[in-house]
PDB file of C-alpha atoms in Angstrom:
ATOM      1  CA  UNK A   2      -7.869  -8.866   1.274  1.00 48.00           C
ATOM      2  CA  UNK A   3      -8.397  -5.900   3.121  1.00 56.00           C
ATOM      3  CA  UNK A   4      -5.497  -3.365   3.533  1.00 69.00           C
ATOM      4  CA  UNK A   5      -4.642  -3.805  -0.407  1.00 81.00           C
ATOM      5  CA  UNK A   6      -6.551  -1.368  -2.309  1.00 85.00           C
ATOM      6  CA  UNK A   7      -5.088   1.533  -4.057  1.00 85.00           C
ATOM      7  CA  UNK A   8      -7.596   4.342  -4.213  1.00 87.00           C
ATOM      8  CA  UNK A   9      -7.177   7.214  -7.214  1.00 87.00           C
ATOM      9  CA  UNK A  10      -9.094   9.880  -8.755  1.00 89.00           C
ATOM     10  CA  UNK A  11      -8.860  12.142 -11.964  1.00 88.00           C
ATOM     11  CA  UNK A  12     -11.100  14.835 -10.264  1.00 94.00           C
ATOM     12  CA  UNK A  13     -10.796  14.502  -6.557  1.00 94.00           C
ATOM     13  CA  UNK A  14     -14.611  13.535  -6.645  1.00 97.00           C
ATOM     14  CA  UNK A  15     -14.991  10.126  -8.225  1.00 96.00           C
ATOM     15  CA  UNK A  16     -12.735   7.584  -7.261  1.00 95.00           C
ATOM     16  CA  UNK A  17     -11.451   4.151  -8.323  1.00 92.00           C
ATOM     17  CA  UNK A  18      -9.750   1.505  -6.711  1.00 90.00           C
ATOM     18  CA  UNK A  19      -7.208  -1.421  -7.564  1.00 89.00           C
ATOM     19  CA  UNK A  20      -5.692  -4.478  -5.709  1.00 89.00           C
ATOM     20  CA  UNK A  21      -2.264  -3.614  -4.919  1.00 86.00           C
ATOM     21  CA  UNK A  22       0.529  -5.574  -5.723  1.00 87.00           C
ATOM     22  CA  UNK A  23       1.902  -5.617  -2.351  1.00 85.00           C
ATOM     23  CA  UNK A  24       0.729  -7.459   1.102  1.00 82.00           C
ATOM     24  CA  UNK A  25      -1.734  -5.692   3.429  1.00 82.00           C
ATOM     25  CA  UNK A  26       0.499  -3.861   6.172  1.00 84.00           C
ATOM     26  CA  UNK A  27       0.241  -0.873   8.460  1.00 84.00           C
ATOM     27  CA  UNK A  28       2.867   1.439   9.831  1.00 86.00           C
ATOM     28  CA  UNK A  29       4.037   2.303   6.539  1.00 88.00           C
ATOM     29  CA  UNK A  30       6.480   5.572   5.778  1.00 92.00           C
ATOM     30  CA  UNK A  31       5.038   7.012   2.293  1.00 92.00           C
ATOM     31  CA  UNK A  32       6.936  10.321   0.597  1.00 94.00           C
ATOM     32  CA  UNK A  33       6.618  11.704  -2.758  1.00 94.00           C
ATOM     33  CA  UNK A  34       9.267  12.536  -5.320  1.00 93.00           C
ATOM     34  CA  UNK A  35       9.520  13.190  -8.889  1.00 91.00           C
ATOM     35  CA  UNK A  36       5.489  12.854  -9.463  1.00 89.00           C
ATOM     36  CA  UNK A  37       5.595   9.261  -7.353  1.00 92.00           C
ATOM     37  CA  UNK A  38       4.438   8.204  -4.261  1.00 91.00           C
ATOM     38  CA  UNK A  39       6.855   6.110  -2.690  1.00 93.00           C
ATOM     39  CA  UNK A  40       5.642   3.355   0.311  1.00 91.00           C
ATOM     40  CA  UNK A  41       8.571   1.976   2.267  1.00 92.00           C
ATOM     41  CA  UNK A  42       8.197  -0.604   4.999  1.00 90.00           C
ATOM     42  CA  UNK A  43       5.866  -1.654   7.324  1.00 89.00           C
ATOM     43  CA  UNK A  44       4.577  -4.389   9.280  1.00 86.00           C
ATOM     44  CA  UNK A  45       1.602  -7.025   9.612  1.00 79.00           C
ATOM     45  CA  UNK A  46       0.248  -9.607  11.564  1.00 75.00           C
ATOM     46  CA  UNK A  47      -0.150  -9.373  15.241  1.00 70.00           C
ATOM     47  CA  UNK A  48      -3.444 -11.046  15.202  1.00 69.00           C
ATOM     48  CA  UNK A  49      -4.796 -14.058  15.563  1.00 68.00           C
ATOM     49  CA  UNK A  50      -7.057 -14.464  12.794  1.00 68.00           C
ATOM     50  CA  UNK A  51      -3.882 -13.329  10.303  1.00 63.00           C
ATOM     51  CA  UNK A  52      -0.455 -14.256  11.640  1.00 63.00           C
ATOM     52  CA  UNK A  53       0.007 -14.201  15.513  1.00 70.00           C
ATOM     53  CA  UNK A  54       3.819 -12.634  15.304  1.00 79.00           C
ATOM     54  CA  UNK A  55       4.568  -9.270  13.960  1.00 80.00           C
ATOM     55  CA  UNK A  56       6.554  -9.451  10.691  1.00 83.00           C
ATOM     56  CA  UNK A  57       8.007  -6.345   9.374  1.00 87.00           C
ATOM     57  CA  UNK A  58       8.978  -6.150   5.586  1.00 88.00           C
ATOM     58  CA  UNK A  59      11.800  -3.465   4.490  1.00 90.00           C
ATOM     59  CA  UNK A  60      10.528  -3.278   0.585  1.00 91.00           C
ATOM     60  CA  UNK A  61       9.923  -0.063  -1.390  1.00 93.00           C
ATOM     61  CA  UNK A  62       7.184   0.057  -3.404  1.00 92.00           C
ATOM     62  CA  UNK A  63       6.519   3.267  -5.941  1.00 92.00           C
ATOM     63  CA  UNK A  64       3.305   4.430  -7.727  1.00 88.00           C
ATOM     64  CA  UNK A  65       3.032   6.913 -10.577  1.00 86.00           C
ATOM     65  CA  UNK A  66      -0.072   8.001 -12.819  1.00 76.00           C
ATOM     66  CA  UNK A  67      -0.763   5.942 -15.729  1.00 68.00           C
TER      67      UNK A  67
END
C-alpha cells in the first residue's frame, strides 16, 4: 500500500524501507523529541478508489533508531 513505507539510512546515500504499522495518510504533523520522530494525526480517503469520504485520525506514533 502506497504511503505506508518508512525509509531510513545510516549514511544518507544507501536507503532501506520498511512497512509502517500505521495506515497510509496525508496532512500529518511531525516533530523530533529526544532522538525520536513523532508523527501525529492526519487524514485519509477522499478518493473514489480508496474511500469517498475523508477520515481524520488522532493517533501518535514514535520512531527511533534501532
